[in-house]
Amino acid sequence: MRELGLTTLFANPGSTEVPFLVDLPDDIDFVLALHEGSVVGMATGWALARERPALVQMHTTAGLGNAVGALATARVNRAPLVVLVGQQDRRHLAQEPFLAGRLEGLAGDYPVAVHRPVRAQDVPGAIVRAHHQAVHGSGPVLVVVCMDDWERPAGPDRSGDAPVRVARPAHVAADDPAAAEVAAFLDAATDPALVVGAGADGAPAWRALTTLAERLGTPVYQESFGARAGFPQDHPLFAGHLPAERSRLRRALRGHDAVLAVGAPVLRQYVYADGPLVDPGTRLAVISQDPEEVHRGPVELAVLAPVASFTAVVATLVRGRSRAGARAAAPVAASEESAPPEPGEPLRAAHVLRELARRITPDTVVVEETPSSRPQLHRLLPARAPLGFLSAAMGGLGFALPAATGVRMAAPKRPVVAVVGDGSALYQVQALWSAARYRAGVLFVVLSNGRYAVMDRLAENGGSGGGKPPWPAFPEVSLAALASGLGCPAVRVRTHAELCRVLEETVPGLAEREEPLVLDVTVAPDPAFQP
């Protein structure tokens, strides 16, 4: 609170706030009002006069309920307020003890945001994010804090998952102080790195990032589980996709003393693991035009600005340096995955992806939904043009078949290939009827292993040594038969020779193709999986 300048507290105290208020440090000014409406009203006037956020304390349901009208006024008056709302002790909150607040939605739509930290250690980061959001959204932001949280240790990282400072350039220009600060952040590093994401997928952003990377001579990593590509993945400075587990992420970024994320979160993870995101001494910054992405980044500097134009300015300001030492990804051609299967060996996903890679053109849109084979797809089918890769940002299944259909309808001159697992395809197989009905000439490549392979691998690798999954395989399911029943042409492929023949016949005409085609390719499950 001191670091944010939140040292004047407007409040009407209640029992759920006692652990916070007792022995309040002398440099925190406590301002008492006799009703919560007056509390918020005074804080509103203070914030507008000081032109910075005011700190407010509310007492659970009763206090917040009394203050709703004043919070509405604060929102319409565009007054930035950080509002701490007391809650009962979380250790018995499930039993709904006396004074437990049903706070969900109590203030309606008037708060800019509402934070409910799930652990005591998340409270400091929530307050930092609330401060940034109150400034950006020009209104009150609520942070619900359980009374016992104030007596818990904050942990080694007090800010948690929030930026130390957020810059919001009013306009993007060569003399912008935020651009100069980002350039200085990169210039001060001995071995900087860039991390790009879906927010940088577009021709202007690709051009700006390519210029920036080449001036710095620095590797460029793609965010893990990114929905779109933020950089040309056939560029010599592209260093591959970041892993989604902390220890592997630290190893991947080891040696970089500064990491700038552009159009990407910092840094997206999947399976939880203890420890920091990066090694001590590695500085983090982010540029994004997504306020939520900016406000939750655990960085020293976050810039909320248009990605392409702001990055282009930064690229003109950084000091040019040699490319020597840049760590790019190993050439895909050197991978053992490029070899065709031996006689009698089953097809695997990598065999199919390699044959696709040999034939598709750089402007092809690859729509992905094959969780167990995604690492191979990233290695073998790099995005070479904006919108060259598309996946589901949320991770739920059922995206690829309808999304590929829609992409082809919107961009009829671009070849579209959907690479889908059979388990994923079943969630929206009905989309094949629409593809056929509206003549969306998508090539749907279904990798059919007759099971939820990614779930099998997670079960085997998870827990204390893993275990046997309870769900059965489903080898009886035929995507080719389902597609035909929905009026969509389909071919069943079982061998490498059949695969090559069908791809030779189909891929060269994808740009002009009007009829969709499903290739139901029988593949053996991949033996290993790491997110």
Coordinates of C-alpha atoms in Angstrom, one line a residue:
M1 CA 0.0 0.0 0.0
R2 CA 2.9 2.3 0.7
E3 CA 4.5 1.6 -2.6
L4 CA 1.2 2.5 -4.4
G5 CA 0.6 5.6 -2.3
L6 CA -2.5 4.1 -0.7
T7 CA -1.7 5.6 2.8
T8 CA -5.0 7.4 3.5
L9 CA -7.7 4.9 4.5
F10 CA -11.4 5.9 4.5
A11 CA -13.5 3.5 6.6
N12 CA -16.3 2.7 8.9
P13 CA -14.9 -0.3 10.8
G14 CA -16.5 -3.7 11.5
S15 CA -15.4 -6.9 13.2
T16 CA -14.2 -8.6 10.0
E17 CA -11.7 -5.8 9.6
V18 CA -10.2 -5.8 13.1
P19 CA -7.2 -8.0 12.2
F20 CA -6.3 -5.4 9.6
L21 CA -7.0 -2.2 11.5
V22 CA -5.5 -3.0 14.9
D23 CA -2.0 -1.6 15.3
L24 CA -2.3 0.1 12.0
P25 CA 1.1 1.8 11.3
D26 CA 1.4 5.4 12.2
D27 CA 2.1 6.5 8.6
I28 CA -1.4 5.1 7.5
D29 CA -3.9 7.9 8.0
F30 CA -7.3 6.5 9.2
V31 CA -10.3 8.7 8.2
L32 CA -13.5 7.7 10.0
A33 CA -17.0 8.3 8.6
L34 CA -20.3 7.4 10.3
H35 CA -21.9 5.7 7.4
E36 CA -20.5 3.8 4.4
G37 CA -22.1 6.3 1.9
S38 CA -20.0 9.0 3.6
V39 CA -16.9 6.8 3.5
V40 CA -17.1 6.4 -0.3
G41 CA -18.3 9.9 -0.9
M42 CA -15.2 11.4 1.0
A43 CA -12.9 8.9 -0.8
T44 CA -14.4 10.0 -4.2
G45 CA -13.8 13.6 -3.5
W46 CA -10.3 12.9 -2.3
A47 CA -9.4 10.7 -5.4
L48 CA -10.8 13.3 -7.8
A49 CA -8.9 16.2 -6.1
R50 CA -5.6 14.2 -5.9
E51 CA -6.1 12.5 -9.3
R52 CA -5.0 9.1 -8.0
P53 CA -6.7 6.2 -6.3
A54 CA -8.1 6.4 -2.8
L55 CA -8.2 3.5 -0.4
V56 CA -11.5 2.4 1.1
Q57 CA -12.5 -0.2 3.7
M58 CA -16.0 -1.8 3.8
H59 CA -17.5 -4.2 6.4
T60 CA -18.7 -7.4 4.6
T61 CA -22.4 -7.5 3.4
A62 CA -23.7 -4.7 5.5
G63 CA -21.0 -2.2 4.7
L64 CA -20.9 -2.9 1.0
G65 CA -24.7 -2.9 0.8
N66 CA -24.8 0.5 2.4
A67 CA -22.2 1.9 0.0
V68 CA -23.7 0.7 -3.3
G69 CA -25.3 4.0 -4.2
A70 CA -22.1 5.9 -3.4
L71 CA -20.1 3.4 -5.4
A72 CA -22.4 4.0 -8.4
T73 CA -21.7 7.7 -8.1
A74 CA -18.0 7.0 -7.9
R75 CA -18.1 5.0 -11.1
V76 CA -20.1 7.6 -13.0
N77 CA -17.8 10.3 -11.6
R78 CA -14.8 8.2 -12.9
A79 CA -13.2 8.2 -9.4
P80 CA -10.5 5.6 -9.0
L81 CA -11.0 3.7 -5.7
V82 CA -9.4 0.6 -4.2
V83 CA -12.1 -0.9 -2.0
L84 CA -11.2 -3.6 0.5
V85 CA -14.3 -5.6 1.5
G86 CA -14.0 -7.6 4.7
Q87 CA -15.1 -11.2 4.8
Q88 CA -15.4 -13.9 7.5
D89 CA -12.5 -16.2 8.4
R90 CA -11.9 -18.5 5.4
R91 CA -11.2 -21.5 7.6
H92 CA -14.9 -21.9 8.3
L93 CA -16.4 -19.9 5.4
A94 CA -17.9 -23.0 3.9
Q95 CA -20.2 -23.3 7.0
E96 CA -21.5 -19.7 6.3
P97 CA -20.8 -18.4 9.8
F98 CA -22.3 -15.2 11.3
L99 CA -21.3 -12.2 9.2
A100 CA -20.2 -14.3 6.2
G101 CA -20.9 -12.1 3.2
R102 CA -22.8 -13.2 0.1
L103 CA -20.8 -10.6 -1.8
E104 CA -21.1 -11.9 -5.3
G105 CA -22.9 -9.3 -7.4
L106 CA -24.0 -7.2 -4.4
A107 CA -22.6 -4.0 -5.9
G108 CA -24.0 -4.9 -9.3
D109 CA -22.1 -3.7 -12.4
Y110 CA -20.7 -0.6 -10.7
P111 CA -17.3 -1.9 -9.7
V112 CA -14.7 -1.9 -12.6
A113 CA -13.6 -5.3 -11.3
V114 CA -14.0 -7.6 -8.3
H115 CA -11.1 -9.7 -6.9
R116 CA -11.6 -12.6 -4.5
P117 CA -8.1 -13.9 -3.7
V118 CA -8.2 -17.7 -3.3
R119 CA -5.2 -17.7 -0.9
A120 CA -3.9 -15.2 1.7
Q121 CA -0.7 -14.9 -0.3
D122 CA -2.7 -13.6 -3.3
V123 CA -4.0 -10.6 -1.4
P124 CA -1.0 -8.2 -2.1
G125 CA -1.1 -9.0 -5.8
A126 CA -4.9 -8.4 -5.9
I127 CA -4.5 -5.0 -4.3
V128 CA -1.8 -4.1 -6.9
R129 CA -4.0 -5.2 -9.7
A130 CA -7.0 -3.3 -8.2
H131 CA -4.9 -0.2 -8.1
H132 CA -3.9 -0.5 -11.8
Q133 CA -7.5 -1.3 -12.8
A134 CA -9.0 1.6 -10.8
V135 CA -6.7 3.9 -12.8
H136 CA -7.3 2.3 -16.2
G137 CA -11.1 1.9 -15.6
S138 CA -11.6 5.2 -13.8
G139 CA -13.8 3.7 -11.1
P140 CA -14.0 1.5 -7.9
V141 CA -12.4 -1.9 -7.8
L142 CA -13.3 -4.3 -5.0
V143 CA -10.9 -6.7 -3.2
V144 CA -12.6 -9.2 -0.9
V145 CA -10.3 -10.1 1.9
C146 CA -11.0 -12.8 4.5
M147 CA -10.3 -11.6 8.1
D148 CA -7.6 -14.3 8.8
D149 CA -5.7 -13.4 5.7
W150 CA -4.2 -10.3 7.3
E151 CA -2.4 -12.5 9.9
R152 CA -0.7 -14.8 7.3
P153 CA 2.8 -14.2 5.8
A154 CA 2.7 -12.6 2.4
G155 CA 5.4 -14.9 1.0
P156 CA 8.7 -13.9 -0.8
D157 CA 7.0 -12.1 -3.7
R158 CA 4.7 -9.5 -2.2
S159 CA 3.3 -8.3 -5.5
G160 CA 2.4 -11.9 -6.5
D161 CA 0.9 -11.8 -10.0
A162 CA 0.7 -8.1 -10.6
P163 CA 3.0 -5.5 -12.4
V164 CA 5.0 -3.0 -10.3
R165 CA 4.2 -0.2 -12.7
V166 CA 1.8 0.2 -15.7
A167 CA 2.5 2.8 -18.4
R168 CA -0.5 3.9 -20.6
P169 CA 0.8 6.1 -23.4
A170 CA -1.8 8.6 -24.6
H171 CA -0.4 8.4 -28.1
V172 CA 2.4 6.3 -29.7
A173 CA 5.3 8.5 -30.9
A174 CA 9.1 8.4 -31.1
D175 CA 9.4 10.7 -28.1
D176 CA 7.0 8.6 -25.9
P177 CA 8.6 8.1 -22.5
A178 CA 7.2 4.6 -22.2
A179 CA 8.8 3.5 -25.5
A180 CA 12.1 5.0 -24.3
E181 CA 11.8 3.1 -21.0
V182 CA 11.2 -0.2 -22.8
A183 CA 14.2 0.5 -25.1
A184 CA 16.4 1.2 -22.1
F185 CA 15.1 -2.0 -20.5
L186 CA 16.3 -4.0 -23.5
D187 CA 19.5 -2.0 -24.0
A188 CA 20.6 -2.6 -20.4
A189 CA 20.4 -6.4 -20.9
T190 CA 23.4 -8.5 -21.9
D191 CA 21.2 -11.3 -23.3
P192 CA 17.6 -10.2 -23.8
A193 CA 14.8 -12.4 -25.2
L194 CA 11.4 -11.7 -26.7
V195 CA 8.2 -13.7 -26.0
V196 CA 5.4 -13.2 -28.5
G197 CA 1.8 -14.3 -28.4
A198 CA -1.7 -14.1 -30.0
G199 CA -1.9 -10.4 -29.5
A200 CA 0.9 -9.9 -32.0
D201 CA -0.6 -11.9 -34.8
G202 CA -0.9 -9.6 -37.7
A203 CA 1.3 -8.2 -40.5
P204 CA 2.2 -4.9 -38.9
A205 CA 3.1 -6.6 -35.6
W206 CA 5.2 -9.3 -37.3
R207 CA 7.1 -6.5 -39.2
A208 CA 7.7 -4.5 -36.0
L209 CA 8.8 -7.6 -34.0
T210 CA 11.1 -8.8 -36.8
T211 CA 12.8 -5.5 -37.0
L212 CA 13.2 -5.4 -33.2
A213 CA 14.5 -8.9 -33.0
E214 CA 17.0 -8.4 -35.8
R215 CA 18.3 -5.1 -34.3
L216 CA 18.8 -6.8 -30.9
G217 CA 20.0 -10.1 -32.4
T218 CA 17.8 -11.8 -29.8
P219 CA 15.8 -15.1 -29.9
V220 CA 12.1 -14.9 -30.1
Y221 CA 9.9 -17.5 -28.2
Q222 CA 6.2 -18.2 -28.7
E223 CA 4.1 -18.3 -25.6
S224 CA 2.9 -21.7 -24.5
F225 CA -0.6 -22.7 -25.5
G226 CA -0.9 -19.6 -27.7
A227 CA -4.0 -19.4 -29.8
R228 CA -2.2 -17.7 -32.7
A229 CA 1.4 -17.1 -33.7
G230 CA 3.1 -13.8 -32.9
F231 CA 6.2 -14.0 -35.1
P232 CA 7.3 -15.8 -38.3
Q233 CA 8.2 -19.3 -37.1
D234 CA 10.5 -20.0 -40.0
H235 CA 12.7 -16.9 -39.1
P236 CA 16.3 -17.8 -38.0
L237 CA 15.7 -16.0 -34.7
F238 CA 12.6 -18.0 -33.8
A239 CA 13.5 -20.1 -30.7
G240 CA 10.5 -22.3 -30.4
H241 CA 7.5 -22.6 -28.0
L242 CA 7.9 -22.1 -24.3
P243 CA 7.1 -25.0 -22.0
A244 CA 4.0 -24.7 -19.7
E245 CA 5.7 -25.9 -16.5
R246 CA 7.8 -23.7 -14.3
S247 CA 11.0 -25.7 -13.9
R248 CA 11.2 -26.3 -17.7
L249 CA 10.3 -22.6 -18.3
R250 CA 13.2 -21.5 -16.1
R251 CA 15.6 -23.8 -18.0
A252 CA 14.3 -22.5 -21.4
L253 CA 14.9 -18.8 -20.4
R254 CA 18.1 -19.4 -18.3
G255 CA 20.8 -17.0 -19.1
H256 CA 18.4 -14.2 -20.4
D257 CA 18.7 -11.3 -18.0
A258 CA 15.7 -9.5 -19.6
V259 CA 12.5 -10.9 -21.1
L260 CA 10.0 -8.7 -22.9
A261 CA 6.6 -10.3 -23.7
V262 CA 4.7 -8.7 -26.6
G263 CA 1.1 -9.5 -27.1
A264 CA 1.5 -12.4 -24.7
P265 CA 0.8 -13.1 -21.0
V266 CA 3.7 -13.3 -18.6
L267 CA 4.1 -16.2 -18.7
R268 CA 1.3 -18.7 -19.4
Q269 CA 1.5 -22.0 -17.5
Y270 CA -0.5 -25.2 -17.4
V271 CA 0.5 -27.7 -14.8
Y272 CA 1.3 -26.0 -11.5
A273 CA 4.8 -26.3 -10.0
D274 CA 6.6 -24.5 -7.2
G275 CA 9.2 -21.9 -7.7
P276 CA 9.4 -18.6 -9.7
L277 CA 8.7 -18.2 -13.4
V278 CA 12.3 -17.2 -14.1
D279 CA 15.6 -17.4 -12.4
P280 CA 16.6 -14.6 -10.0
G281 CA 18.0 -11.7 -11.8
T282 CA 15.9 -12.0 -14.9
R283 CA 13.8 -8.8 -15.4
L284 CA 10.4 -9.0 -16.9
A285 CA 8.3 -6.5 -18.9
V286 CA 5.2 -6.7 -21.1
I287 CA 3.6 -4.8 -24.0
S288 CA -0.1 -5.6 -24.6
Q289 CA -3.3 -3.9 -25.6
D290 CA -5.3 -6.2 -23.4
P291 CA -5.8 -4.5 -20.0
E292 CA -6.4 -7.8 -18.2
E293 CA -3.2 -9.3 -19.7
V294 CA -1.3 -6.2 -18.5
H295 CA -2.7 -6.0 -15.0
R296 CA -2.0 -9.6 -14.1
G297 CA 1.6 -9.8 -15.3
P298 CA 4.2 -10.2 -12.5
V299 CA 6.6 -7.7 -14.2
E300 CA 8.5 -4.6 -13.3
L301 CA 7.0 -2.6 -16.2
A302 CA 3.8 -3.2 -18.2
V303 CA 2.8 -1.1 -21.1
L304 CA -0.9 -0.9 -22.2
A305 CA -0.6 0.2 -25.8
P306 CA -1.3 -0.9 -29.4
V307 CA 1.2 -3.7 -29.9
A308 CA 2.3 -3.1 -33.5
S309 CA 2.8 0.7 -33.5
F310 CA 4.3 0.8 -30.0
T311 CA 6.8 -2.1 -30.8
A312 CA 7.7 -0.3 -34.1
V313 CA 8.7 2.8 -32.1
V314 CA 10.7 0.7 -29.6
A315 CA 12.5 -0.9 -32.6
T316 CA 13.7 2.5 -33.7
L317 CA 15.0 3.4 -30.3
V318 CA 17.0 0.3 -29.2
R319 CA 20.7 0.0 -29.8
G320 CA 21.6 -2.3 -32.7
R321 CA 23.8 -5.2 -31.8
S322 CA 25.3 -8.3 -33.4
R323 CA 23.2 -11.4 -33.9
A324 CA 26.1 -13.4 -32.5
G325 CA 25.0 -15.7 -29.7
A326 CA 21.3 -15.6 -30.5
R327 CA 19.8 -19.0 -29.6
A328 CA 17.5 -20.1 -32.3
A329 CA 15.6 -23.4 -32.5
A330 CA 17.2 -26.4 -33.9
P331 CA 16.3 -27.0 -37.6
V332 CA 13.2 -29.1 -37.9
A333 CA 14.8 -31.0 -40.8
A334 CA 17.3 -32.5 -38.4
S335 CA 14.5 -34.2 -36.4
E336 CA 14.1 -37.9 -36.4
E337 CA 10.4 -37.3 -36.9
S338 CA 11.0 -36.6 -40.6
A339 CA 11.7 -40.2 -41.4
P340 CA 8.8 -42.3 -42.8
P341 CA 7.7 -45.3 -40.8
E342 CA 9.6 -48.5 -41.3
P343 CA 7.8 -51.5 -43.0
G344 CA 5.2 -52.8 -40.6
E345 CA 5.5 -49.8 -38.3
P346 CA 2.3 -47.9 -37.6
L347 CA 1.7 -44.4 -38.7
R348 CA 2.2 -41.8 -36.0
A349 CA 1.1 -38.2 -35.8
A350 CA 4.6 -36.9 -36.7
H351 CA 4.6 -38.9 -39.9
V352 CA 1.3 -37.3 -41.0
L353 CA 2.4 -33.8 -40.0
R354 CA 5.7 -34.2 -41.8
E355 CA 4.0 -35.1 -45.0
L356 CA 1.6 -32.1 -44.6
A357 CA 4.6 -29.8 -44.0
R358 CA 6.2 -30.9 -47.3
R359 CA 3.2 -29.9 -49.3
I360 CA 1.3 -27.0 -47.8
T361 CA 2.1 -23.4 -49.0
P362 CA 3.3 -20.6 -46.6
D363 CA -0.1 -18.9 -46.7
T364 CA -2.0 -22.0 -45.4
V365 CA -4.1 -21.5 -42.3
V366 CA -3.5 -24.4 -39.9
V367 CA -6.3 -24.8 -37.4
E368 CA -5.2 -27.1 -34.5
E369 CA -7.0 -29.2 -32.0
T370 CA -4.9 -32.3 -31.3
P371 CA -3.7 -32.0 -27.7
S372 CA -1.5 -35.0 -27.6
S373 CA 0.3 -34.1 -30.8
R374 CA 0.5 -30.4 -30.5
P375 CA 4.3 -30.3 -29.7
Q376 CA 5.0 -32.2 -32.9
L377 CA 2.7 -29.9 -34.9
H378 CA 4.5 -26.8 -33.6
R379 CA 7.9 -28.3 -34.6
L380 CA 6.8 -29.6 -38.0
L381 CA 4.2 -27.0 -39.2
P382 CA 5.6 -23.6 -38.3
A383 CA 3.4 -20.6 -38.9
R384 CA 4.9 -18.7 -41.8
A385 CA 2.3 -15.9 -42.3
P386 CA -0.1 -14.0 -40.1
L387 CA -3.1 -16.2 -39.2
G388 CA -1.0 -19.1 -40.2
F389 CA -1.9 -20.9 -36.9
L390 CA -5.2 -20.9 -35.0
S391 CA -6.2 -22.8 -31.9
A392 CA -8.7 -22.5 -29.1
A393 CA -7.5 -19.9 -26.6
M394 CA -9.6 -21.5 -23.7
G395 CA -8.5 -25.1 -24.2
G396 CA -12.0 -26.6 -24.4
L397 CA -12.6 -29.1 -27.2
G398 CA -14.9 -28.6 -30.2
F399 CA -13.2 -25.6 -31.8
A400 CA -11.3 -26.7 -34.9
L401 CA -14.0 -28.1 -37.2
P402 CA -16.4 -25.1 -37.0
A403 CA -13.5 -22.6 -36.7
A404 CA -11.8 -23.9 -39.8
T405 CA -15.1 -23.8 -41.7
G406 CA -15.6 -20.2 -40.7
V407 CA -12.0 -19.2 -41.6
R408 CA -12.4 -20.7 -45.1
M409 CA -15.7 -18.9 -45.6
A410 CA -14.2 -15.6 -44.6
A411 CA -10.9 -16.1 -46.5
P412 CA -11.8 -18.2 -49.6
K413 CA -8.5 -17.6 -51.3
R414 CA -6.4 -19.0 -48.4
P415 CA -5.8 -22.8 -48.1
V416 CA -7.2 -24.1 -44.8
V417 CA -6.1 -27.3 -43.1
A418 CA -7.6 -28.4 -39.8
V419 CA -5.5 -31.0 -37.8
V420 CA -7.8 -32.6 -35.2
G421 CA -7.7 -35.5 -32.9
D422 CA -10.6 -38.0 -33.2
G423 CA -11.6 -37.3 -29.6
S424 CA -11.6 -33.5 -30.3
A425 CA -13.5 -33.9 -33.5
L426 CA -16.4 -35.7 -31.8
Y427 CA -17.2 -32.5 -29.8
Q428 CA -18.4 -30.6 -32.9
V429 CA -18.5 -33.2 -35.7
Q430 CA -21.9 -31.6 -36.8
A431 CA -19.9 -28.7 -38.2
L432 CA -18.9 -31.0 -41.1
W433 CA -22.5 -30.7 -42.4
S434 CA -22.1 -26.9 -42.5
A435 CA -18.8 -27.2 -44.3
A436 CA -20.3 -29.4 -47.0
R437 CA -23.6 -27.3 -47.2
Y438 CA -21.8 -24.0 -47.6
R439 CA -18.9 -25.4 -49.7
A440 CA -16.1 -24.5 -47.4
G441 CA -13.1 -26.3 -49.0
V442 CA -11.3 -27.2 -45.8
L443 CA -9.0 -30.2 -45.6
F444 CA -9.8 -31.9 -42.3
V445 CA -7.0 -34.2 -41.2
V446 CA -8.2 -36.3 -38.3
L447 CA -5.5 -38.1 -36.3
S448 CA -7.5 -41.2 -35.2
N449 CA -6.0 -43.1 -32.3
G450 CA -9.3 -44.3 -30.9
R451 CA -8.8 -42.7 -27.5
Y452 CA -8.3 -39.6 -25.5
A453 CA -4.5 -39.9 -25.8
V454 CA -3.6 -36.7 -23.9
M455 CA -5.8 -37.8 -21.0
D456 CA -4.1 -41.2 -21.0
R457 CA -0.7 -39.6 -20.8
L458 CA -1.7 -37.1 -18.1
A459 CA -3.1 -39.9 -16.0
E460 CA 0.1 -42.0 -16.5
N461 CA 2.4 -39.1 -15.6
G462 CA 0.3 -37.4 -12.9
G463 CA -0.2 -37.8 -9.2
S464 CA 2.3 -39.9 -7.2
G465 CA 3.8 -41.8 -10.1
G466 CA 0.6 -41.9 -12.2
G467 CA -1.9 -44.6 -12.6
K468 CA -4.4 -46.4 -14.7
P469 CA -7.1 -44.2 -16.2
P470 CA -10.7 -45.4 -15.7
W471 CA -12.0 -44.3 -19.1
P472 CA -12.1 -46.8 -22.1
A473 CA -10.7 -46.4 -25.6
F474 CA -13.2 -46.0 -28.4
P475 CA -11.6 -47.7 -31.5
E476 CA -15.0 -48.5 -32.9
V477 CA -15.7 -44.8 -33.7
S478 CA -15.2 -43.9 -37.4
L479 CA -14.9 -40.3 -38.2
A480 CA -15.0 -41.2 -41.9
A481 CA -18.4 -42.8 -41.4
L482 CA -19.7 -39.9 -39.4
A483 CA -18.5 -37.4 -41.9
S484 CA -20.2 -39.3 -44.8
G485 CA -23.4 -39.5 -42.8
L486 CA -23.3 -35.7 -42.5
G487 CA -22.8 -35.3 -46.2
C488 CA -19.1 -34.5 -46.1
P489 CA -16.7 -36.5 -48.3
A490 CA -14.2 -38.6 -46.4
V491 CA -11.4 -41.0 -47.0
R492 CA -10.0 -43.6 -44.5
V493 CA -6.2 -43.7 -44.5
R494 CA -4.2 -46.5 -42.9
T495 CA -0.8 -46.5 -44.5
H496 CA 2.0 -44.1 -45.3
A497 CA 1.6 -44.8 -49.0
E498 CA -2.2 -44.0 -48.9
L499 CA -1.5 -40.8 -47.0
C500 CA 1.1 -39.5 -49.5
R501 CA -1.2 -40.4 -52.4
V502 CA -4.2 -38.5 -51.0
L503 CA -2.2 -35.5 -50.0
E504 CA -0.6 -35.3 -53.5
E505 CA -4.0 -35.3 -55.0
T506 CA -5.6 -32.8 -52.6
V507 CA -3.1 -30.3 -51.2
P508 CA -2.1 -28.6 -54.5
G509 CA -5.7 -27.5 -55.1
L510 CA -6.7 -26.4 -51.6
A511 CA -6.7 -22.7 -52.5
E512 CA -9.4 -23.3 -55.2
R513 CA -11.2 -26.2 -53.5
E514 CA -14.9 -25.8 -52.7
E515 CA -15.7 -29.2 -51.4
P516 CA -14.4 -30.1 -47.9
L517 CA -12.6 -33.4 -47.4
V518 CA -12.0 -35.5 -44.2
L519 CA -8.9 -37.6 -44.0
D520 CA -9.5 -40.1 -41.2
V521 CA -5.9 -41.2 -40.6
T522 CA -5.4 -44.2 -38.3
V523 CA -2.4 -43.4 -36.1
A524 CA -0.8 -45.1 -33.1
P525 CA -0.8 -43.1 -29.9
D526 CA 2.4 -41.1 -29.2
P527 CA 4.3 -42.7 -26.3
A528 CA 5.1 -39.5 -24.4
F529 CA 3.6 -36.1 -23.8
Q530 CA 4.9 -32.9 -22.1
P531 CA 2.7 -29.8 -22.1

